mmCIF file of C-alpha atoms and ligand atoms in Angstrom:
data_model
loop_
_atom_site.group_PDB
_atom_site.id
_atom_site.type_symbol
_atom_site.label_atom_id
_atom_site.label_comp_id
_atom_site.label_asym_id
_atom_site.label_seq_id
_atom_site.Cartn_x
_atom_site.Cartn_y
_atom_site.Cartn_z
ATOM 1 C CA UNK A 1 0.000 0.000 0.000
ATOM 2 C CA UNK A 2 2.708 2.391 1.050
ATOM 3 C CA UNK A 3 4.813 1.868 -2.025
ATOM 4 C CA UNK A 4 1.818 1.882 -4.373
ATOM 5 C CA UNK A 5 0.891 5.329 -3.133
ATOM 6 C CA UNK A 6 4.476 6.465 -3.362
ATOM 7 C CA UNK A 7 4.979 4.980 -6.809
ATOM 8 C CA UNK A 8 2.127 6.993 -8.238
ATOM 9 C CA UNK A 9 3.653 10.185 -6.901
ATOM 10 C CA UNK A 10 7.189 9.236 -7.851
ATOM 11 C CA UNK A 11 5.990 8.616 -11.387
ATOM 12 C CA UNK A 12 4.536 12.061 -11.853
ATOM 13 C CA UNK A 13 7.562 13.796 -10.315
ATOM 14 C CA UNK A 14 10.075 11.962 -12.413
ATOM 15 C CA UNK A 15 8.180 12.608 -15.596
ATOM 16 C CA UNK A 16 7.816 16.212 -14.537
ATOM 17 C CA UNK A 17 11.561 16.378 -13.898
ATOM 18 C CA UNK A 18 12.665 14.967 -17.212
ATOM 19 C CA UNK A 19 9.977 15.994 -19.674
ATOM 20 C CA UNK A 20 9.928 19.752 -19.165
ATOM 21 C CA UNK A 21 12.711 22.263 -19.651
ATOM 22 C CA UNK A 22 14.751 22.362 -16.443
ATOM 23 C CA UNK A 23 14.231 25.609 -14.533
ATOM 24 C CA UNK A 24 17.868 26.807 -14.676
ATOM 25 C CA UNK A 25 17.800 26.146 -18.432
ATOM 26 C CA UNK A 26 14.801 28.332 -19.042
ATOM 27 C CA UNK A 27 15.975 30.949 -16.575
ATOM 28 C CA UNK A 28 19.347 31.117 -18.301
ATOM 29 C CA UNK A 29 17.624 31.310 -21.668
ATOM 30 C CA UNK A 30 15.374 34.099 -20.441
ATOM 31 C CA UNK A 31 18.421 36.039 -19.235
ATOM 32 C CA UNK A 32 20.092 35.620 -22.595
ATOM 33 C CA UNK A 33 16.992 36.800 -24.359
ATOM 34 C CA UNK A 34 16.644 39.770 -22.036
ATOM 35 C CA UNK A 35 20.262 40.622 -22.764
ATOM 36 C CA UNK A 36 19.209 41.003 -26.369
ATOM 37 C CA UNK A 37 20.981 37.953 -27.689
ATOM 38 C CA UNK A 38 18.024 37.239 -29.971
ATOM 39 C CA UNK A 39 15.764 34.221 -30.063
ATOM 40 C CA UNK A 40 17.691 31.964 -32.382
ATOM 41 C CA UNK A 41 21.217 32.735 -31.275
ATOM 42 C CA UNK A 42 20.187 32.959 -27.605
ATOM 43 C CA UNK A 43 18.633 29.543 -27.402
ATOM 44 C CA UNK A 44 21.492 27.901 -29.263
ATOM 45 C CA UNK A 45 24.198 29.271 -27.012
ATOM 46 C CA UNK A 46 25.399 27.333 -24.005
ATOM 47 C CA UNK A 47 25.030 29.256 -20.767
ATOM 48 C CA UNK A 48 28.091 30.840 -19.192
ATOM 49 C CA UNK A 49 30.490 28.285 -17.775
ATOM 50 C CA UNK A 50 32.813 28.993 -14.861
ATOM 51 C CA UNK A 51 35.839 26.779 -15.245
ATOM 52 C CA UNK A 52 37.761 27.682 -12.100
ATOM 53 C CA UNK A 53 37.191 27.714 -8.355
ATOM 54 C CA UNK A 54 35.674 30.952 -7.061
ATOM 55 C CA UNK A 55 38.235 33.463 -5.796
ATOM 56 C CA UNK A 56 38.346 33.254 -2.010
ATOM 57 C CA UNK A 57 36.680 29.830 -1.865
ATOM 58 C CA UNK A 58 37.968 28.081 1.261
ATOM 59 C CA UNK A 59 39.360 25.185 -0.795
ATOM 60 C CA UNK A 60 40.466 27.220 -3.804
ATOM 61 C CA UNK A 61 43.985 25.779 -3.502
ATOM 62 C CA UNK A 62 43.076 22.103 -3.103
ATOM 63 C CA UNK A 63 45.301 19.993 -5.386
ATOM 64 C CA UNK A 64 43.697 18.363 -8.393
ATOM 65 C CA UNK A 65 43.285 14.594 -7.793
ATOM 66 C CA UNK A 66 43.316 11.843 -10.399
ATOM 67 C CA UNK A 67 40.507 10.585 -12.678
ATOM 68 C CA UNK A 68 40.082 14.015 -14.264
ATOM 69 C CA UNK A 69 38.158 14.960 -17.367
ATOM 70 C CA UNK A 70 38.769 17.877 -19.702
ATOM 71 C CA UNK A 71 35.038 18.239 -20.408
ATOM 72 C CA UNK A 72 33.559 21.670 -19.692
ATOM 73 C CA UNK A 73 32.347 22.088 -16.126
ATOM 74 C CA UNK A 74 28.615 22.435 -15.613
ATOM 75 C CA UNK A 75 27.902 26.051 -14.616
ATOM 76 C CA UNK A 76 27.741 26.695 -10.879
ATOM 77 C CA UNK A 77 24.089 27.786 -11.078
ATOM 78 C CA UNK A 78 23.036 24.335 -12.302
ATOM 79 C CA UNK A 79 25.199 22.424 -9.836
ATOM 80 C CA UNK A 80 23.731 24.367 -6.912
ATOM 81 C CA UNK A 81 20.289 25.214 -8.322
ATOM 82 C CA UNK A 82 19.030 22.046 -10.007
ATOM 83 C CA UNK A 83 19.086 19.393 -7.292
ATOM 84 C CA UNK A 84 17.519 16.216 -6.025
ATOM 85 C CA UNK A 85 17.237 16.294 -2.234
ATOM 86 C CA UNK A 86 13.761 15.089 -1.314
ATOM 87 C CA UNK A 87 14.252 16.055 2.322
ATOM 88 C CA UNK A 88 13.573 19.609 1.061
ATOM 89 C CA UNK A 89 10.940 18.909 -1.580
ATOM 90 C CA UNK A 90 10.585 17.041 -4.835
ATOM 91 C CA UNK A 91 11.012 19.908 -7.286
ATOM 92 C CA UNK A 92 14.515 20.535 -8.647
ATOM 93 C CA UNK A 93 14.422 24.113 -7.329
ATOM 94 C CA UNK A 94 13.208 23.138 -3.830
ATOM 95 C CA UNK A 95 16.578 22.235 -2.265
ATOM 96 C CA UNK A 96 18.178 25.593 -3.138
ATOM 97 C CA UNK A 97 15.047 27.399 -1.925
ATOM 98 C CA UNK A 98 14.502 25.503 1.333
ATOM 99 C CA UNK A 99 17.728 23.851 2.526
ATOM 100 C CA UNK A 100 18.680 26.885 4.640
ATOM 101 C CA UNK A 101 16.947 25.116 7.557
ATOM 102 C CA UNK A 102 19.700 22.477 7.618
ATOM 103 C CA UNK A 103 22.419 23.152 10.207
ATOM 104 C CA UNK A 104 25.662 21.524 9.000
ATOM 105 C CA UNK A 105 27.525 22.519 12.196
ATOM 106 C CA UNK A 106 28.013 21.047 14.715
ATOM 107 C CA UNK A 107 27.967 17.659 12.952
ATOM 108 C CA UNK A 108 29.247 14.217 13.788
ATOM 109 C CA UNK A 109 29.548 11.071 11.751
ATOM 110 C CA UNK A 110 29.375 7.644 13.407
ATOM 111 C CA UNK A 111 31.369 4.890 11.681
ATOM 112 C CA UNK A 112 30.508 1.493 13.138
ATOM 113 C CA UNK A 113 29.052 -1.967 12.493
ATOM 114 C CA UNK A 114 31.353 -4.872 11.602
ATOM 115 C CA UNK A 115 34.590 -3.069 12.516
ATOM 116 C CA UNK A 116 37.317 -3.504 15.106
ATOM 117 C CA UNK A 117 37.530 0.189 16.054
ATOM 118 C CA UNK A 118 34.276 2.139 15.698
ATOM 119 C CA UNK A 119 34.686 5.893 15.560
ATOM 120 C CA UNK A 120 32.651 9.042 15.922
ATOM 121 C CA UNK A 121 34.253 11.777 13.867
ATOM 122 C CA UNK A 122 33.583 15.471 14.081
ATOM 123 C CA UNK A 123 33.036 17.109 10.708
ATOM 124 C CA UNK A 124 36.278 19.065 11.241
ATOM 125 C CA UNK A 125 38.155 15.772 10.855
ATOM 126 C CA UNK A 126 36.925 15.604 7.272
ATOM 127 C CA UNK A 127 37.812 19.216 6.559
ATOM 128 C CA UNK A 128 41.541 19.089 7.293
ATOM 129 C CA UNK A 129 43.065 20.711 4.213
ATOM 130 C CA UNK A 130 46.079 18.393 3.911
ATOM 131 C CA UNK A 131 43.880 15.411 3.012
ATOM 132 C CA UNK A 132 41.573 17.224 0.569
ATOM 133 C CA UNK A 133 41.741 17.214 -3.209
ATOM 134 C CA UNK A 134 39.597 18.319 -6.116
ATOM 135 C CA UNK A 135 38.017 15.632 -8.303
ATOM 136 C CA UNK A 136 36.161 16.543 -11.461
ATOM 137 C CA UNK A 137 33.541 13.839 -11.958
ATOM 138 C CA UNK A 138 30.638 13.319 -14.306
ATOM 139 C CA UNK A 139 27.331 12.789 -12.472
ATOM 140 C CA UNK A 140 24.594 10.970 -14.446
ATOM 141 C CA UNK A 141 21.128 11.065 -12.955
ATOM 142 C CA UNK A 142 18.716 8.198 -13.579
ATOM 143 C CA UNK A 143 16.306 10.827 -14.946
ATOM 144 C CA UNK A 144 18.446 11.394 -18.055
ATOM 145 C CA UNK A 145 20.530 14.468 -17.333
ATOM 146 C CA UNK A 146 24.176 14.790 -16.429
ATOM 147 C CA UNK A 147 26.634 17.347 -15.094
ATOM 148 C CA UNK A 148 30.434 17.694 -14.758
ATOM 149 C CA UNK A 149 31.184 18.776 -11.205
ATOM 150 C CA UNK A 150 34.397 19.882 -9.453
ATOM 151 C CA UNK A 151 34.078 18.273 -6.021
ATOM 152 C CA UNK A 152 36.418 18.780 -3.075
ATOM 153 C CA UNK A 153 36.826 15.880 -0.705
ATOM 154 C CA UNK A 154 38.764 12.773 0.184
ATOM 155 C CA UNK A 155 38.839 9.138 -0.936
ATOM 156 C CA UNK A 156 36.194 7.139 0.917
ATOM 157 C CA UNK A 157 38.682 4.284 1.445
ATOM 158 C CA UNK A 158 40.966 6.557 3.504
ATOM 159 C CA UNK A 159 38.146 7.061 6.012
ATOM 160 C CA UNK A 160 36.906 3.448 5.993
ATOM 161 C CA UNK A 161 40.349 2.010 6.721
ATOM 162 C CA UNK A 162 40.540 3.961 9.957
ATOM 163 C CA UNK A 163 37.930 1.753 11.653
ATOM 164 C CA UNK A 164 39.536 -1.599 10.673
ATOM 165 C CA UNK A 165 36.660 -3.482 8.992
ATOM 166 C CA UNK A 166 36.215 -7.096 10.137
ATOM 167 C CA UNK A 167 36.459 -10.022 7.714
ATOM 168 C CA UNK A 168 32.676 -10.464 7.989
ATOM 169 C CA UNK A 169 31.950 -6.975 6.573
ATOM 170 C CA UNK A 170 30.535 -7.262 3.045
ATOM 171 C CA UNK A 171 28.719 -3.952 2.524
ATOM 172 C CA UNK A 172 28.822 -0.349 3.671
ATOM 173 C CA UNK A 173 25.599 1.502 4.495
ATOM 174 C CA UNK A 174 25.318 5.314 4.532
ATOM 175 C CA UNK A 175 22.528 7.155 6.338
ATOM 176 C CA UNK A 176 21.345 10.751 5.991
ATOM 177 C CA UNK A 177 20.363 12.872 8.991
ATOM 178 C CA UNK A 178 16.786 12.224 10.165
ATOM 179 C CA UNK A 179 15.386 15.438 11.620
ATOM 180 C CA UNK A 180 12.094 16.729 10.220
ATOM 181 C CA UNK A 181 12.668 20.048 11.949
ATOM 182 C CA UNK A 182 15.787 20.678 9.851
ATOM 183 C CA UNK A 183 14.528 18.655 6.882
ATOM 184 C CA UNK A 184 10.810 19.445 6.496
ATOM 185 C CA UNK A 185 10.404 17.108 3.523
ATOM 186 C CA UNK A 186 10.752 14.227 5.991
ATOM 187 C CA UNK A 187 7.256 15.072 7.273
ATOM 188 C CA UNK A 188 5.863 13.625 4.039
ATOM 189 C CA UNK A 189 6.111 9.879 3.390
ATOM 190 C CA UNK A 190 7.522 10.260 -0.117
ATOM 191 C CA UNK A 191 10.503 8.050 0.757
ATOM 192 C CA UNK A 192 11.281 5.842 3.752
ATOM 193 C CA UNK A 193 13.269 8.161 6.023
ATOM 194 C CA UNK A 194 16.077 8.484 6.722
ATOM 195 C CA UNK A 195 17.494 8.184 3.199
ATOM 196 C CA UNK A 196 19.834 5.183 3.144
ATOM 197 C CA UNK A 197 22.271 4.083 0.456
ATOM 198 C CA UNK A 198 24.827 1.316 0.268
ATOM 199 C CA UNK A 199 27.787 -0.099 -1.585
ATOM 200 C CA UNK A 200 29.437 -3.473 -1.713
ATOM 201 C CA UNK A 201 32.698 -3.341 0.266
ATOM 202 C CA UNK A 202 34.920 -3.517 -2.844
ATOM 203 C CA UNK A 203 32.939 -0.668 -4.444
ATOM 204 C CA UNK A 204 33.280 1.417 -1.305
ATOM 205 C CA UNK A 205 37.039 0.792 -1.166
ATOM 206 C CA UNK A 206 37.518 1.606 -4.859
ATOM 207 C CA UNK A 207 39.756 4.662 -5.390
ATOM 208 C CA UNK A 208 37.016 6.462 -7.377
ATOM 209 C CA UNK A 209 34.592 6.429 -4.410
ATOM 210 C CA UNK A 210 34.742 9.840 -2.808
ATOM 211 C CA UNK A 211 33.397 11.741 0.183
ATOM 212 C CA UNK A 212 32.765 15.362 -0.784
ATOM 213 C CA UNK A 213 32.879 18.289 1.636
ATOM 214 C CA UNK A 214 32.975 20.998 -1.012
ATOM 215 C CA UNK A 215 32.171 21.937 -4.582
ATOM 216 C CA UNK A 216 33.545 24.622 -6.874
ATOM 217 C CA UNK A 217 36.313 25.413 -4.378
ATOM 218 C CA UNK A 218 34.017 26.151 -1.454
ATOM 219 C CA UNK A 219 32.132 24.320 1.300
ATOM 220 C CA UNK A 220 29.171 22.257 0.078
ATOM 221 C CA UNK A 221 26.025 24.346 -0.030
ATOM 222 C CA UNK A 222 23.244 22.717 1.992
ATOM 223 C CA UNK A 223 21.327 21.729 -1.145
ATOM 224 C CA UNK A 224 24.291 19.643 -2.329
ATOM 225 C CA UNK A 225 24.412 17.585 0.860
ATOM 226 C CA UNK A 226 26.337 19.613 3.434
ATOM 227 C CA UNK A 227 28.443 18.943 5.294
ATOM 228 C CA UNK A 228 29.412 15.510 3.880
ATOM 229 C CA UNK A 229 28.050 13.516 0.933
ATOM 230 C CA UNK A 230 29.035 10.483 -1.059
ATOM 231 C CA UNK A 231 30.039 10.649 -4.739
ATOM 232 C CA UNK A 232 30.197 7.401 -6.742
ATOM 233 C CA UNK A 233 30.679 8.600 -10.312
ATOM 234 C CA UNK A 234 30.068 5.332 -12.184
ATOM 235 C CA UNK A 235 26.626 4.892 -10.601
ATOM 236 C CA UNK A 236 23.378 6.785 -11.078
ATOM 237 C CA UNK A 237 23.209 9.910 -8.937
ATOM 238 C CA UNK A 238 20.755 8.493 -6.403
ATOM 239 C CA UNK A 239 23.599 6.405 -4.905
ATOM 240 C CA UNK A 240 25.368 9.646 -3.892
ATOM 241 C CA UNK A 241 23.679 10.067 -0.510
ATOM 242 C CA UNK A 242 23.776 13.498 1.101
ATOM 243 C CA UNK A 243 24.245 14.915 4.615
ATOM 244 C CA UNK A 244 25.648 11.674 6.040
ATOM 245 C CA UNK A 245 25.520 11.004 9.797
ATOM 246 C CA UNK A 246 26.329 7.306 9.856
ATOM 247 C CA UNK A 247 28.540 4.892 7.928
ATOM 248 C CA UNK A 248 27.946 1.296 8.957
ATOM 249 C CA UNK A 249 29.700 -1.913 7.843
ATOM 250 C CA UNK A 250 27.229 -4.764 7.392
ATOM 251 C CA UNK A 251 27.119 -8.428 6.479
ATOM 252 C CA UNK A 252 23.773 -8.114 4.647
ATOM 253 C CA UNK A 253 23.025 -5.955 1.627
ATOM 254 C CA UNK A 254 21.615 -2.662 2.980
ATOM 255 C CA UNK A 255 17.972 -1.761 2.313
ATOM 256 C CA UNK A 256 18.387 1.378 0.246
ATOM 257 C CA UNK A 257 15.750 4.099 -0.126
ATOM 258 C CA UNK A 258 14.864 3.980 -3.818
ATOM 259 C CA UNK A 259 15.331 0.222 -4.054
ATOM 260 C CA UNK A 260 12.804 -0.273 -1.239
ATOM 261 C CA UNK A 261 10.287 2.078 -2.879
ATOM 262 C CA UNK A 262 10.519 0.770 -6.429
ATOM 263 C CA UNK A 263 12.848 -2.232 -6.795
ATOM 264 C CA UNK A 264 12.101 -2.791 -10.465
ATOM 265 C CA UNK A 265 13.126 0.756 -11.303
ATOM 266 C CA UNK A 266 16.075 1.322 -8.982
ATOM 267 C CA UNK A 267 18.456 -1.575 -8.438
ATOM 268 C CA UNK A 268 20.927 -1.851 -5.595
ATOM 269 C CA UNK A 269 23.880 -1.666 -7.998
ATOM 270 C CA UNK A 270 22.612 1.239 -10.137
ATOM 271 C CA UNK A 271 25.647 1.187 -12.409
ATOM 272 C CA UNK A 272 25.169 3.639 -15.272
ATOM 273 C CA UNK A 273 24.273 1.383 -18.183
ATOM 274 C CA UNK A 274 23.017 2.584 -21.589
ATOM 275 C CA UNK A 275 22.071 -0.989 -22.474
ATOM 276 C CA UNK A 276 19.614 -1.452 -19.616
ATOM 277 C CA UNK A 277 16.531 0.741 -19.905
ATOM 278 C CA UNK A 278 14.648 2.082 -16.943
ATOM 279 C CA UNK A 279 11.231 0.325 -17.165
ATOM 280 C CA UNK A 280 9.650 3.603 -18.278
ATOM 281 C CA UNK A 281 12.372 5.197 -20.461
ATOM 282 C CA UNK A 282 15.616 4.548 -22.282
ATOM 283 C CA UNK A 283 18.959 5.193 -20.596
ATOM 284 C CA UNK A 284 20.883 5.343 -23.888
ATOM 285 C CA UNK A 285 21.289 9.135 -24.068
ATOM 286 C CA UNK A 286 21.585 12.069 -21.710
ATOM 287 C CA UNK A 287 21.244 15.838 -21.681
ATOM 288 C CA UNK A 288 24.263 17.679 -20.269
ATOM 289 C CA UNK A 289 22.844 20.516 -18.188
ATOM 290 C CA UNK A 290 24.143 23.915 -19.205
ATOM 291 C CA UNK A 291 24.594 23.095 -22.848
ATOM 292 C CA UNK A 292 22.566 24.925 -25.481
ATOM 293 C CA UNK A 293 18.975 23.772 -25.600
ATOM 294 C CA UNK A 294 19.309 22.474 -29.130
ATOM 295 C CA UNK A 295 22.530 20.599 -28.447
ATOM 296 C CA UNK A 296 21.929 16.935 -29.196
ATOM 297 C CA UNK A 297 21.671 14.594 -26.260
ATOM 298 C CA UNK A 298 24.926 12.719 -25.922
ATOM 299 C CA UNK A 299 25.283 8.933 -25.757
ATOM 300 C CA UNK A 300 25.486 7.622 -22.217
ATOM 301 C CA UNK A 301 28.676 5.642 -21.632
ATOM 302 C CA UNK A 302 28.831 2.317 -19.761
ATOM 303 C CA UNK A 303 29.708 2.994 -16.130
ATOM 304 C CA UNK A 304 29.354 6.699 -16.977
ATOM 305 C CA UNK A 305 32.707 6.598 -18.784
ATOM 306 C CA UNK A 306 34.599 4.928 -15.916
ATOM 307 C CA UNK A 307 34.481 1.365 -17.340
ATOM 308 C CA UNK A 308 38.248 1.060 -17.517
ATOM 309 C CA UNK A 309 38.473 1.641 -13.780
ATOM 310 C CA UNK A 310 35.474 -0.333 -12.494
ATOM 311 C CA UNK A 311 34.158 -2.879 -15.027
ATOM 312 C CA UNK A 312 36.321 -5.617 -13.467
ATOM 313 C CA UNK A 313 34.327 -5.320 -10.213
ATOM 314 C CA UNK A 314 31.361 -6.844 -12.043
ATOM 315 C CA UNK A 315 33.014 -9.345 -14.398
ATOM 316 C CA UNK A 316 31.094 -12.323 -12.969
ATOM 317 C CA UNK A 317 27.707 -10.589 -12.888
ATOM 318 C CA UNK A 318 24.803 -10.254 -15.311
ATOM 319 C CA UNK A 319 24.272 -6.491 -15.202
ATOM 320 C CA UNK A 320 20.859 -6.699 -16.867
ATOM 321 C CA UNK A 321 19.695 -8.678 -13.821
ATOM 322 C CA UNK A 322 21.806 -6.934 -11.187
ATOM 323 C CA UNK A 323 20.928 -3.445 -12.469
HETATM 324 N N1 MTE B 1 20.511 12.125 -0.781
HETATM 325 C C1 MTE B 1 19.455 12.345 0.029
HETATM 326 N N2 MTE B 1 19.635 12.290 1.356
HETATM 327 N N3 MTE B 1 18.216 12.637 -0.446
HETATM 328 C C2 MTE B 1 17.974 12.686 -1.800
HETATM 329 O O1 MTE B 1 16.819 12.937 -2.203
HETATM 330 N N4 MTE B 1 18.904 12.436 -4.055
HETATM 331 C C3 MTE B 1 19.883 11.682 -4.843
HETATM 332 C C4 MTE B 1 21.324 11.975 -4.397
HETATM 333 N N5 MTE B 1 21.423 11.984 -2.942
HETATM 334 C C5 MTE B 1 19.064 12.430 -2.695
HETATM 335 C C6 MTE B 1 20.341 12.179 -2.132
HETATM 336 C C7 MTE B 1 19.765 11.907 -6.275
HETATM 337 S S1 MTE B 1 18.387 11.212 -7.035
HETATM 338 C C8 MTE B 1 20.707 12.575 -7.000
HETATM 339 S S2 MTE B 1 20.607 12.655 -8.707
HETATM 340 C C9 MTE B 1 21.810 13.287 -6.343
HETATM 341 O O2 MTE B 1 21.722 13.242 -4.929
HETATM 342 C C10 MTE B 1 21.818 14.730 -6.774
HETATM 343 O O3 MTE B 1 22.926 15.424 -6.261
HETATM 344 P P1 MTE B 1 23.051 16.987 -6.553
HETATM 345 O O4 MTE B 1 21.745 17.630 -6.210
HETATM 346 O O5 MTE B 1 24.187 17.484 -5.721
HETATM 347 O O6 MTE B 1 23.344 17.107 -8.040
#
């Protein structure tokens, strides 16, 4: 009953999210038109792209880490204005409009479960500059759009090793803050709260898996998952859980939010895969946010372009079944 009700709502939101022109796209287009660029030229032009960290950003000098891409960065206004964060509403503009109620300080993260040395870390532990680097990653959302985002953060494995996982640990579960006062969207039963995501242990330990504390050279804005969020660039964006308060090693596969709500649509693995359609739409192509409106959708790459690094993790699996 619960998921039937939710499914109906999820359906309309997702269609609403992917079928209409994204708000930052039309706002940017309107600005161009107002600037007198002219209808034809204006709507063909990509919106302004900022390719460097903002001057004065607290992490402006973070070294560039590996796994880079020379693709154009998605403009800051899309990265911070077109978001999925259902704790603040289901519209793409809701998180930027409402996430001011989240208090990312003080903040602690519990790391426990099947480990020899559980830890509770203050957020300042994650913010020490000497361990931080910038990683430019593609993010592909299951809804058919993508971005190229300059994150600041640290390899997830560096944090996980500190608690000495036991041999019995097979998965890692990540949990978002549960506090309807700070996150008013949690008063509605649109998802099972708190939002939970999970990775297999080898995925979590993979050098691409990243914990972000910043974006575009500065601290994460609340709408992007302040103060700490996961980034797993070869998986659909819903795996990248925001505002994490707990990281738990488990023996059983974690029950993850979208997989619980609609298991046929959102698998546990959620590897980006152009060959496996979502039950209601193709995953073969994607729209890069910030590009001109008439720019053709680009082909989606297996594992979001990171196949060389991660395909071997799945060599014995049928990815059309374990989607
Ligand atoms: N984490 C929480 N806690 N709640 C959410 O609704 N949405 C996910 C993911 N992490 C979500 C979340 C989805 S569907 C996507 S596509 C990404 O966050 C979006 O990240 P962004 O808004 O920073 O681009």
